[in-house]
Coordinates of C-alpha atoms in Angstrom, one line a residue:
Chain D
M21 CA 13.3 -19.2 -11.5
N22 CA 11.8 -21.8 -13.8
R23 CA 15.1 -23.4 -14.7
T24 CA 16.1 -24.0 -11.1
M25 CA 12.7 -25.3 -10.4
I26 CA 12.8 -27.8 -13.2
Q27 CA 16.3 -28.9 -12.2
A28 CA 15.2 -29.5 -8.7
V29 CA 12.2 -31.5 -9.8
N30 CA 14.5 -33.6 -12.0
T31 CA 17.1 -34.3 -9.3
A32 CA 14.3 -35.0 -6.9
T33 CA 12.7 -37.6 -9.1
D34 CA 16.0 -39.1 -10.3
S35 CA 17.0 -40.0 -6.8
A36 CA 13.7 -41.6 -6.1
P37 CA 13.3 -45.3 -6.4
R38 CA 11.9 -46.1 -9.8
R39 CA 8.3 -45.2 -10.0
A40 CA 7.6 -46.2 -6.5
L41 CA 5.5 -43.1 -6.7
T42 CA 2.5 -45.2 -7.7
T43 CA 2.2 -46.1 -4.0
R44 CA 1.6 -42.3 -3.5
A45 CA 3.5 -41.8 -0.4
R46 CA 0.7 -39.8 1.1
H47 CA 1.6 -39.9 4.7
R48 CA 0.1 -36.5 5.3
P49 CA 0.8 -35.7 8.9
S50 CA -2.5 -34.1 9.6
H51 CA -1.4 -32.2 12.7
L52 CA 2.2 -31.5 12.0
G53 CA 1.2 -28.6 9.7
W54 CA -0.1 -26.7 12.7
L55 CA 3.4 -26.4 14.2
F56 CA 4.2 -24.3 11.1
L57 CA 1.1 -22.3 11.4
I58 CA 1.1 -21.5 15.1
P59 CA 3.8 -18.7 15.0
A60 CA 2.0 -16.7 12.3
L61 CA -1.4 -17.3 13.8
S62 CA -0.2 -16.1 17.2
V63 CA 1.2 -12.7 16.1
Y64 CA -1.9 -12.3 13.9
G65 CA -4.1 -13.2 16.9
I66 CA -2.4 -10.9 19.3
F67 CA -2.0 -7.8 17.1
V68 CA -5.0 -8.1 14.8
L69 CA -7.8 -10.4 15.9
W70 CA -7.7 -9.5 19.6
P71 CA -7.7 -5.7 18.8
I72 CA -10.7 -6.2 16.4
L73 CA -12.6 -7.9 19.2
Q74 CA -11.6 -5.0 21.5
T75 CA -12.8 -2.5 18.9
I76 CA -16.2 -4.2 18.9
R77 CA -16.3 -4.3 22.7
Y78 CA -15.3 -0.6 23.1
S79 CA -17.9 0.5 20.6
F80 CA -20.6 -0.4 23.1
Y81 CA -19.1 1.7 25.9
S82 CA -18.6 5.3 26.6
W83 CA -15.0 5.5 27.7
D84 CA -12.4 8.3 28.1
G85 CA -9.5 5.9 28.1
V86 CA -8.8 6.4 31.8
D87 CA -11.9 5.9 34.0
K88 CA -14.2 2.9 34.2
P89 CA -16.0 2.4 30.9
Q90 CA -19.8 3.0 31.0
W91 CA -22.1 0.8 29.0
A92 CA -23.6 2.9 26.2
G93 CA -25.5 0.3 24.2
L94 CA -26.0 1.4 20.6
R95 CA -25.6 5.1 21.4
N96 CA -22.2 5.3 19.7
F97 CA -23.5 3.8 16.5
R98 CA -26.5 6.1 16.6
A99 CA -24.1 9.0 16.8
V100 CA -22.1 7.7 13.8
F101 CA -25.2 7.8 11.6
T102 CA -26.8 11.0 13.0
D103 CA -24.1 13.4 14.2
P104 CA -23.4 15.6 11.2
Q105 CA -19.7 15.8 12.1
L106 CA -19.5 12.0 11.7
T107 CA -21.9 11.4 8.9
S108 CA -20.1 14.0 6.8
T109 CA -16.9 11.9 7.1
L110 CA -18.8 9.1 5.4
V111 CA -20.1 11.4 2.7
H112 CA -16.5 12.7 2.1
V113 CA -15.2 9.2 1.7
A114 CA -17.8 8.5 -0.9
E115 CA -16.6 11.6 -2.8
L116 CA -13.0 10.5 -2.4
I117 CA -13.8 7.1 -4.0
L118 CA -14.8 9.0 -7.1
F119 CA -11.4 10.6 -7.3
F120 CA -9.3 7.7 -6.0
T121 CA -11.0 5.1 -8.1
V122 CA -12.7 6.5 -11.1
I123 CA -9.8 8.7 -12.3
P124 CA -7.0 6.2 -11.9
V125 CA -9.0 3.3 -13.4
G126 CA -10.5 5.3 -16.2
L127 CA -7.5 7.3 -17.2
G128 CA -5.3 4.3 -16.5
L129 CA -7.2 2.4 -19.2
V130 CA -6.6 5.2 -21.7
L131 CA -3.0 5.4 -20.8
A132 CA -2.5 1.7 -20.9
A133 CA -4.1 1.6 -24.4
I134 CA -1.7 4.3 -25.5
M135 CA 1.3 2.6 -24.0
Q136 CA 0.4 -0.4 -26.0
R137 CA 0.5 1.5 -29.2
V138 CA 3.8 3.2 -28.4
T139 CA 5.5 -0.1 -28.9
S140 CA 9.1 0.6 -28.1
R141 CA 10.1 -1.6 -25.1
R142 CA 12.3 1.1 -23.7
V143 CA 9.5 3.6 -23.6
T144 CA 7.3 1.1 -21.9
S145 CA 9.8 0.2 -19.2
V146 CA 10.7 3.9 -18.5
A147 CA 7.0 4.7 -18.4
R148 CA 6.5 1.9 -15.8
A149 CA 9.3 3.1 -13.6
V150 CA 8.2 6.7 -13.7
L151 CA 4.5 6.0 -13.2
I152 CA 5.1 3.7 -10.3
L153 CA 7.2 6.2 -8.4
P154 CA 4.4 7.6 -6.3
Q155 CA 4.0 4.1 -4.8
I156 CA 7.5 4.1 -3.5
V157 CA 7.7 7.4 -1.7
P158 CA 5.9 7.8 1.6
L159 CA 2.4 9.3 1.3
V160 CA 3.6 11.9 3.9
A161 CA 6.2 13.1 1.5
A162 CA 3.8 13.2 -1.4
G163 CA 1.4 15.1 0.9
I164 CA 4.0 17.7 1.7
A165 CA 5.0 18.0 -2.0
W166 CA 1.4 18.4 -3.1
S167 CA 0.4 20.9 -0.4
W168 CA 3.2 23.0 -1.7
V169 CA 2.2 22.6 -5.3
L170 CA -1.4 23.5 -4.5
S171 CA -0.5 26.4 -2.1
S172 CA -1.3 30.0 -3.0
S173 CA 2.1 30.5 -4.5
G174 CA 2.4 27.0 -5.8
V175 CA 2.9 25.7 -9.3
V176 CA -0.7 25.3 -10.0
N177 CA -1.5 28.9 -9.4
Q178 CA 1.7 29.9 -11.3
V179 CA 0.5 28.1 -14.4
L180 CA -3.0 29.5 -14.1
Q181 CA -1.6 33.0 -13.9
A182 CA 0.6 32.4 -16.9
I183 CA -2.4 31.4 -19.0
G184 CA -4.5 34.3 -17.8
L185 CA -6.7 32.5 -15.3
R186 CA -5.5 34.6 -12.3
H187 CA -9.1 35.0 -11.1
I188 CA -9.5 31.3 -10.2
T189 CA -6.2 31.1 -8.4
R190 CA -6.5 30.3 -4.7
A191 CA -5.1 28.2 -1.8
W192 CA -6.6 25.1 -3.2
L193 CA -6.4 23.0 0.0
G194 CA -7.6 25.9 2.2
D195 CA -10.8 26.6 0.2
F196 CA -14.0 25.0 1.4
T197 CA -15.2 24.1 -2.1
T198 CA -11.8 22.9 -3.5
A199 CA -10.2 21.2 -0.5
L200 CA -11.8 17.8 -0.8
P201 CA -11.4 17.6 -4.6
S202 CA -7.8 18.6 -4.2
V203 CA -7.2 15.8 -1.7
G204 CA -8.9 13.5 -4.1
L205 CA -6.6 14.5 -7.0
I206 CA -3.6 13.8 -4.8
G207 CA -4.9 10.3 -4.2
A208 CA -5.6 10.0 -8.0
W209 CA -1.9 11.0 -8.6
V210 CA -0.7 8.3 -6.2
L211 CA -2.8 5.6 -7.7
L212 CA -2.8 6.4 -11.4
G213 CA 0.6 4.9 -12.1
L214 CA -0.1 1.6 -10.3
C215 CA -3.4 1.2 -12.1
T216 CA -1.9 2.1 -15.5
V217 CA 0.9 -0.4 -15.2
L218 CA -1.4 -3.1 -13.9
L219 CA -3.9 -2.5 -16.7
S220 CA -1.2 -2.3 -19.4
V221 CA 0.2 -5.7 -18.2
G222 CA -3.3 -7.1 -18.5
M223 CA -3.8 -5.6 -21.9
G224 CA -0.6 -7.2 -23.1
K225 CA -2.0 -10.6 -22.2
I226 CA -5.1 -10.3 -24.5
D227 CA -5.0 -12.8 -27.4
A228 CA -4.2 -10.8 -30.6
S229 CA -6.6 -13.1 -32.6
L230 CA -9.5 -11.5 -30.7
Y231 CA -8.6 -8.1 -32.2
E232 CA -8.2 -9.6 -35.6
A233 CA -11.6 -11.1 -35.4
A234 CA -13.0 -7.7 -34.3
V235 CA -11.3 -5.9 -37.2
L236 CA -12.8 -8.5 -39.6
D237 CA -16.2 -7.7 -38.2
G238 CA -15.5 -4.1 -39.0
A239 CA -15.0 -2.8 -35.6
G240 CA -13.3 0.6 -35.1
R241 CA -10.9 1.6 -32.4
I242 CA -13.7 2.4 -30.0
R243 CA -15.9 -0.7 -30.7
E244 CA -12.7 -2.8 -30.4
F245 CA -12.0 -1.3 -27.0
F246 CA -15.5 -2.0 -25.7
A247 CA -16.0 -5.4 -27.4
V248 CA -12.6 -6.9 -26.8
T249 CA -10.3 -5.0 -24.4
L250 CA -12.7 -4.2 -21.6
P251 CA -14.3 -7.7 -21.2
S252 CA -10.9 -9.3 -21.3
M253 CA -9.6 -7.2 -18.5
R254 CA -12.4 -7.7 -15.9
N255 CA -9.9 -9.2 -13.5
E256 CA -7.4 -6.4 -13.7
I257 CA -10.1 -3.8 -13.5
A258 CA -11.5 -5.5 -10.4
V259 CA -8.1 -5.5 -8.8
C260 CA -7.6 -1.8 -9.5
V261 CA -11.0 -1.0 -8.2
T262 CA -10.4 -3.0 -5.0
V263 CA -7.0 -1.5 -4.3
T264 CA -8.1 2.1 -5.0
M265 CA -11.3 1.8 -3.0
I266 CA -9.5 0.5 0.0
S267 CA -7.1 3.4 -0.2
A268 CA -9.9 5.9 -0.5
L269 CA -11.8 4.4 2.5
S270 CA -8.7 4.2 4.7
A271 CA -7.3 7.5 3.6
F272 CA -5.3 9.0 6.5
D273 CA -1.7 10.0 5.7
I274 CA -2.5 12.5 2.9
V275 CA -5.4 14.2 4.7
Y276 CA -3.4 14.4 8.0
I277 CA -0.5 16.1 6.2
T278 CA -2.3 18.4 3.8
T279 CA -5.4 19.6 5.6
Q280 CA -5.9 17.9 9.0
G281 CA -9.5 17.5 8.0
G282 CA -10.0 21.2 7.4
P283 CA -10.9 23.8 6.4
G284 CA -13.6 23.4 9.0
N285 CA -14.7 19.9 8.5
A286 CA -14.4 19.9 4.7
T287 CA -11.9 17.1 4.3
M288 CA -12.5 15.1 7.4
V289 CA -12.4 11.4 6.7
P290 CA -13.3 8.4 9.0
G291 CA -9.7 7.4 9.5
L292 CA -8.6 10.8 10.7
K293 CA -11.8 11.2 12.8
V294 CA -11.1 7.9 14.5
Y295 CA -7.6 9.1 15.4
Q296 CA -8.8 12.4 16.7
L297 CA -11.7 11.0 18.7
A298 CA -9.6 8.4 20.3
F299 CA -6.4 10.2 21.0
F300 CA -7.5 13.9 21.4
N301 CA -11.1 14.0 22.3
R302 CA -10.8 10.9 24.5
Q303 CA -14.0 9.4 23.1
V304 CA -12.7 5.9 22.8
G305 CA -16.1 4.3 22.4
L306 CA -17.3 6.6 19.7
A307 CA -14.0 6.2 17.9
S308 CA -14.3 2.4 18.0
A309 CA -17.9 2.6 16.7
L310 CA -16.8 4.7 13.7
A311 CA -13.8 2.4 13.1
L312 CA -16.1 -0.6 13.1
V313 CA -18.5 1.0 10.7
L314 CA -15.6 1.8 8.5
M315 CA -14.5 -1.8 8.5
V316 CA -18.0 -3.0 7.6
I317 CA -18.1 -0.4 4.7
V318 CA -14.8 -1.7 3.4
I319 CA -16.2 -5.2 3.3
L320 CA -19.5 -4.1 1.7
C321 CA -17.7 -2.2 -1.0
I322 CA -15.1 -4.9 -1.8
M323 CA -17.5 -7.9 -2.0
P324 CA -19.4 -7.0 -5.1
V325 CA -16.2 -6.0 -6.9
Q326 CA -14.6 -9.4 -6.0
S327 CA -17.6 -11.3 -7.3
L328 CA -17.4 -9.3 -10.5
S329 CA -14.0 -10.6 -11.3
R330 CA -13.8 -14.2 -12.6
R331 CA -12.7 -16.3 -9.8
S332 CA -10.1 -18.6 -11.4
G333 CA -9.0 -21.0 -8.7
D334 CA -6.9 -19.3 -6.1
E335 CA -6.0 -16.1 -7.8
Chain W
M30 CA -0.1 6.7 -42.9
T31 CA -0.4 10.3 -41.8
E32 CA -3.3 9.3 -39.6
R33 CA -1.1 6.8 -37.8
R34 CA 1.6 9.4 -37.4
Q35 CA -0.9 11.8 -35.9
E36 CA -2.1 9.1 -33.5
T37 CA 1.5 8.4 -32.4
L38 CA 2.0 12.1 -31.9
I39 CA -1.1 12.5 -29.7
S40 CA -0.2 9.4 -27.7
S41 CA 3.3 10.6 -27.1
V42 CA 2.1 14.1 -26.0
L43 CA -0.4 12.6 -23.6
L44 CA 2.2 10.2 -22.2
A45 CA 4.6 13.1 -21.8
A46 CA 2.0 15.1 -20.0
V47 CA 1.4 12.3 -17.5
F48 CA 5.1 12.1 -16.9
V49 CA 5.3 15.8 -16.2
V50 CA 2.4 15.7 -13.8
T51 CA 3.9 12.6 -12.0
L52 CA 7.3 14.3 -11.5
L53 CA 6.1 17.9 -11.0
P54 CA 5.6 17.6 -7.2
F55 CA 9.2 16.3 -6.8
A56 CA 10.6 19.0 -9.0
S57 CA 8.7 21.7 -7.1
L58 CA 10.0 20.3 -3.9
F59 CA 13.6 20.3 -5.2
T60 CA 13.7 23.9 -6.5
T61 CA 11.9 25.1 -3.3
A62 CA 14.5 23.4 -1.1
L63 CA 17.2 25.5 -2.8
H64 CA 15.7 28.9 -1.8
T65 CA 16.8 30.9 1.2
S66 CA 15.6 29.3 4.4
G67 CA 12.6 31.1 5.9
T68 CA 11.5 32.7 2.7
Y69 CA 8.2 32.0 0.9
P70 CA 9.3 31.3 -2.7
T71 CA 7.1 30.6 -5.7
G72 CA 6.2 27.1 -6.7
L73 CA 8.6 26.3 -9.5
S74 CA 11.4 28.8 -9.8
W75 CA 15.2 28.3 -9.8
P76 CA 16.8 30.6 -7.2
K77 CA 19.5 33.0 -8.1
H78 CA 21.7 31.7 -5.4
P79 CA 20.9 28.0 -4.8
Q80 CA 21.2 27.3 -1.0
W81 CA 22.6 23.8 -1.1
H82 CA 23.4 23.9 2.6
N83 CA 19.7 23.8 3.2
F84 CA 20.0 20.1 2.9
V85 CA 22.8 20.1 5.6
D86 CA 20.6 22.3 7.8
A87 CA 17.6 20.0 7.4
F88 CA 19.7 17.0 8.0
H89 CA 20.9 18.4 11.3
A90 CA 17.5 20.0 12.3
A91 CA 15.7 16.7 12.0
D92 CA 18.7 14.5 13.1
M93 CA 18.3 12.5 9.9
G94 CA 21.1 10.2 10.8
A95 CA 19.3 9.0 13.9
I96 CA 16.0 8.8 12.0
F97 CA 17.6 6.8 9.2
L98 CA 19.1 4.3 11.7
S99 CA 15.8 4.0 13.5
S100 CA 13.9 3.4 10.3
T101 CA 16.4 0.8 9.2
S102 CA 16.3 -1.0 12.5
I103 CA 12.5 -1.2 12.4
V104 CA 12.7 -2.6 8.9
L105 CA 15.3 -5.2 10.0
G106 CA 13.1 -6.0 13.0
V107 CA 9.9 -6.5 10.9
V108 CA 10.8 -7.9 7.5
P109 CA 12.9 -11.0 8.3
V110 CA 10.6 -12.1 11.1
A111 CA 7.4 -11.5 9.0
I112 CA 8.9 -13.5 6.1
V113 CA 10.0 -16.4 8.3
L114 CA 6.5 -16.7 10.0
A115 CA 4.7 -16.2 6.7
T116 CA 6.8 -18.8 4.9
L117 CA 6.2 -21.4 7.5
A118 CA 2.5 -20.8 7.5
G119 CA 2.3 -20.6 3.8
F120 CA 4.1 -23.9 3.5
A121 CA 1.6 -25.4 5.9
L122 CA -1.4 -24.0 4.1
G123 CA -0.2 -24.5 0.6
H124 CA 1.5 -27.8 1.0
L125 CA 1.0 -29.7 4.2
R126 CA -2.6 -28.8 4.4
P127 CA -3.3 -29.9 8.0
R128 CA -6.8 -30.7 9.1
G129 CA -8.6 -27.4 9.8
G130 CA -6.1 -25.5 7.6
R131 CA -8.9 -24.2 5.5
A132 CA -10.4 -22.5 8.5
A133 CA -7.1 -21.1 9.5
F134 CA -6.7 -19.7 6.0
A135 CA -10.1 -18.1 6.1
V136 CA -9.2 -16.4 9.3
F137 CA -6.1 -14.9 7.7
L138 CA -8.1 -13.9 4.6
A139 CA -10.5 -12.0 6.8
G140 CA -7.7 -9.6 7.7
L141 CA -6.7 -8.9 4.1
T142 CA -8.7 -5.8 3.5
L143 CA -8.6 -4.6 7.1
P144 CA -7.9 -0.8 7.4
L145 CA -5.4 -0.1 10.0
E146 CA -7.8 2.5 11.5
G147 CA -10.0 -0.4 12.6
V148 CA -7.5 -1.7 15.1
I149 CA -5.4 1.3 16.0
V150 CA -7.3 2.3 19.1
P151 CA -7.1 -1.0 21.0
L152 CA -3.6 -1.5 19.7
Y153 CA -2.6 1.6 21.6
Y154 CA -4.0 0.3 24.9
E155 CA -2.5 -3.2 24.2
I156 CA 0.9 -1.8 23.6
R157 CA 0.6 0.4 26.6
D158 CA -0.3 -2.6 28.8
F159 CA 2.8 -4.4 27.4
H160 CA 4.8 -1.3 28.5
L161 CA 6.1 -0.9 25.0
L162 CA 4.8 2.6 24.1
N163 CA 7.5 4.9 22.8
T164 CA 9.8 2.0 21.9
R165 CA 10.5 0.6 18.4
F166 CA 8.9 -2.6 19.4
A167 CA 5.6 -0.7 19.5
I168 CA 5.9 -0.4 15.7
I169 CA 7.7 -3.7 15.0
L170 CA 5.5 -6.2 16.8
P171 CA 2.1 -5.0 15.5
L172 CA 3.4 -4.6 12.0
I173 CA 4.5 -8.3 11.9
G174 CA 1.0 -9.2 12.9
L175 CA -0.7 -6.8 10.5
Y176 CA 1.3 -8.1 7.6
M177 CA 0.4 -11.7 8.2
P178 CA -2.8 -11.9 6.2
F179 CA -1.1 -10.6 3.0
A180 CA 2.2 -12.4 3.6
V181 CA 0.7 -15.7 4.4
Y182 CA -1.7 -15.4 1.4
W183 CA 1.3 -14.6 -0.8
M184 CA 3.5 -17.5 0.4
R185 CA 0.6 -20.0 0.3
A186 CA 0.0 -19.1 -3.3
H187 CA 3.6 -19.8 -4.1
F188 CA 3.6 -23.2 -2.3
L189 CA 0.3 -24.2 -4.0
A190 CA 1.9 -23.7 -7.4
M191 CA 4.8 -26.1 -6.5
P192 CA 4.4 -29.5 -8.0
N193 CA 3.5 -32.3 -5.6
E194 CA 5.8 -34.8 -7.2
L195 CA 8.7 -32.8 -5.7
S196 CA 7.6 -33.6 -2.2
E197 CA 6.6 -37.2 -3.0
A198 CA 10.0 -37.9 -4.3
A199 CA 11.7 -36.4 -1.3
R200 CA 9.4 -38.3 1.0
I201 CA 10.3 -41.6 -0.6
D202 CA 13.9 -40.7 0.0
G203 CA 13.0 -40.5 3.7
A204 CA 12.9 -36.8 4.1
T205 CA 11.2 -35.5 7.2
T206 CA 8.7 -32.7 6.9
W207 CA 11.3 -30.2 8.2
Q208 CA 13.9 -31.4 5.7
L209 CA 11.3 -31.2 3.0
F210 CA 10.7 -27.6 3.9
W211 CA 14.2 -26.6 4.5
R212 CA 16.1 -28.4 1.8
I213 CA 13.7 -28.7 -1.0
H214 CA 11.0 -26.0 -0.8
L215 CA 12.7 -23.1 0.8
P216 CA 15.5 -22.8 -1.8
L217 CA 12.8 -22.8 -4.5
A218 CA 10.8 -20.1 -2.8
R219 CA 13.5 -17.4 -3.2
P220 CA 11.8 -15.3 -5.8
A221 CA 8.5 -15.2 -3.9
V222 CA 10.4 -14.3 -0.7
T223 CA 12.4 -11.6 -2.4
A224 CA 9.3 -9.9 -3.8
L225 CA 7.6 -10.2 -0.5
G226 CA 10.6 -8.7 1.2
I227 CA 10.6 -5.7 -1.2
L228 CA 6.9 -5.0 -0.5
L229 CA 7.2 -5.3 3.2
T230 CA 10.2 -3.0 3.2
I231 CA 8.4 -0.2 1.4
W232 CA 5.3 -0.5 3.5
T233 CA 7.3 -0.5 6.8
W234 CA 9.5 2.4 5.8
N235 CA 6.5 4.4 4.8
Q236 CA 4.3 3.4 7.7
F237 CA 2.9 6.6 9.3
L238 CA -0.2 6.0 11.5
L239 CA 1.3 3.4 13.7
A240 CA 4.4 5.5 14.2
I241 CA 2.6 8.7 15.2
V242 CA 0.2 6.9 17.5
L243 CA 2.5 4.6 19.3
V244 CA 5.8 6.4 19.4
D245 CA 6.2 10.0 20.6
D246 CA 9.9 10.4 19.9
P247 CA 10.5 11.0 16.2
K248 CA 14.0 9.4 16.5
K249 CA 12.4 6.1 17.4
R250 CA 9.9 6.2 14.4
T251 CA 9.9 5.2 10.8
M252 CA 11.1 7.7 8.3
A253 CA 7.5 8.6 7.3
G254 CA 6.5 9.1 11.0
A255 CA 9.5 11.3 11.7
L256 CA 8.6 13.5 8.7
G257 CA 5.2 14.1 10.3
A258 CA 6.9 15.5 13.3
F259 CA 9.4 17.5 11.2
Q260 CA 6.4 19.1 9.4
G261 CA 4.9 20.0 12.7
Q262 CA 8.1 21.7 13.8
W263 CA 9.3 23.3 10.5
G264 CA 6.0 23.6 8.6
T265 CA 6.4 27.4 8.2
N266 CA 9.9 27.2 6.9
I267 CA 9.0 26.0 3.5
P268 CA 12.6 25.6 2.0
L269 CA 13.8 23.6 5.0
L270 CA 10.6 21.5 5.0
A271 CA 11.1 20.7 1.3
A272 CA 14.7 19.7 2.0
G273 CA 13.6 17.5 4.8
A274 CA 10.9 15.8 2.7
L275 CA 13.4 15.1 0.0
F276 CA 15.7 13.5 2.5
I277 CA 13.0 11.2 3.8
L278 CA 12.0 10.0 0.3
T279 CA 15.6 9.6 -1.0
P280 CA 16.6 6.3 0.5
M281 CA 13.6 4.4 -0.9
L282 CA 14.2 6.2 -4.2
I283 CA 17.8 5.0 -4.4
V284 CA 16.9 1.5 -3.5
F285 CA 14.2 1.7 -6.2
L286 CA 16.5 2.9 -8.9
I287 CA 18.9 0.1 -8.1
F288 CA 16.3 -2.7 -8.0
Q289 CA 13.8 -1.0 -10.3
R290 CA 12.6 -4.0 -12.2
N291 CA 12.1 -6.1 -9.0
F292 CA 10.2 -3.3 -7.5
V293 CA 7.8 -2.9 -10.3
V294 CA 7.2 -6.6 -10.6
A295 CA 6.7 -6.9 -6.8
L296 CA 4.3 -4.0 -6.7
L297 CA 2.3 -5.4 -9.5
Q298 CA 2.1 -8.9 -8.1
G299 CA 1.5 -7.5 -4.7
S300 CA -1.6 -5.6 -5.8
V301 CA -2.9 -8.5 -7.8
K302 CA -2.7 -10.8 -4.9
G303 CA -3.8 -8.3 -2.3

């Protein structure tokens, strides 16, 4: 990539009249750029911006999707924050964040550190390929695979039986107490590899002299990790936290396939609830209010993380 | 010395454990798919008589050929168009910088973290009003729009990194803005475009929510969406379901194995930029 770029730069400058560049041919057409922008802006406007405005509008109405919408004021929003069926979805999502975010980022840091010590390049590249695999396959397929692994005759119970823990075997996704953590672990499985690889790339970029300095100061492995590694990777960690939090907040595919929100309401998440309310219960207004609250929560969660990462220019 | 060796050993064991956990669901799916159709096998067990024809049965039961073609045509409908639009816009924002471009960029940025659930309800009514429900366009058109924040952001970052001298020289040679874009900048944008293409292809192939909301017929959906329907239909026949799930995830897996390095790089850059 770089070579072709430099070549192109060279040929471009060679053919130019000698250093006439000083005149800085800055005839910036200030409106022409808009012609390039309009196509993208229009599809974005039609299929994203307009729907968002509609979501906001619907959220103030009571509407079954067929008859004339009835003005509902803030009633839908009050329901989102008071109806236990709906507030519980927000609680569940908070718990999912623990699994989707804390495990992949925490464990990812440990694994990345390990991968850095196992220095063979081949091991590293194989590790990357294997770990990133869950990002390639559809979440739906991952959901089917995992609901089988966690089922009453699945691998998990098979292993537990083999090591003499028969008494705790169960249908993990069908049990009120274990269903949500199980969904959370599936999410952790999906995201762990991505975080690990991202963090290991970040770790590889840390200046070795920082470690030498830490060792001279008498720091051990652990001190070294907290004094050098962690602070140097603020950016990568922020990226991982952002990506994983968004996947937790907008979880849909996995829950839809593995539990449909059940048992009872135990794994119901906002994304799935929006879908059910709008397309099965015909409560379009309420669904829109919940969707809007979800969007606001995403923004509220992401903003502090973003400001945490050092903002270097446009990255 | 022994301490180091011990450390290496522990590291290797831990790494191996993570590998096993990562691959376990696929392995379990595979061995299950080989059991007699309609039985309820145990999680990870090799059957006495592997039923390879389960794959053939699943292929026919779900009409995989049709689903594969549908998914492919959706990808072909979405990805090239999204790339063209995003490249044009990215060039404008990263290079031409028209008056008001910053505002336009801010508008794109606003959509970057948007969960699909936030727009799915009105999208349904909009697509209905366009009379596109239950056609592939119901998936193709919204996806192009939904990809714009990320794709434009991505291409803009690429054009921002291009040296200005390049354009200045071309300008002095009398290049028009279009020539500048088409002859100078576009050829240089190939790596960025390739990576973007990889990302958009995975995301489109695996798109689920749009497919199940906007298209009823599994044969007009994406692979992931069709699998949802297959699960509904064959959810109790575990071996057949496992075979079907394997079918759905195989095409992306093959492409991944061929272009492994590009995939990993694209995924990493993609998450950093997103």
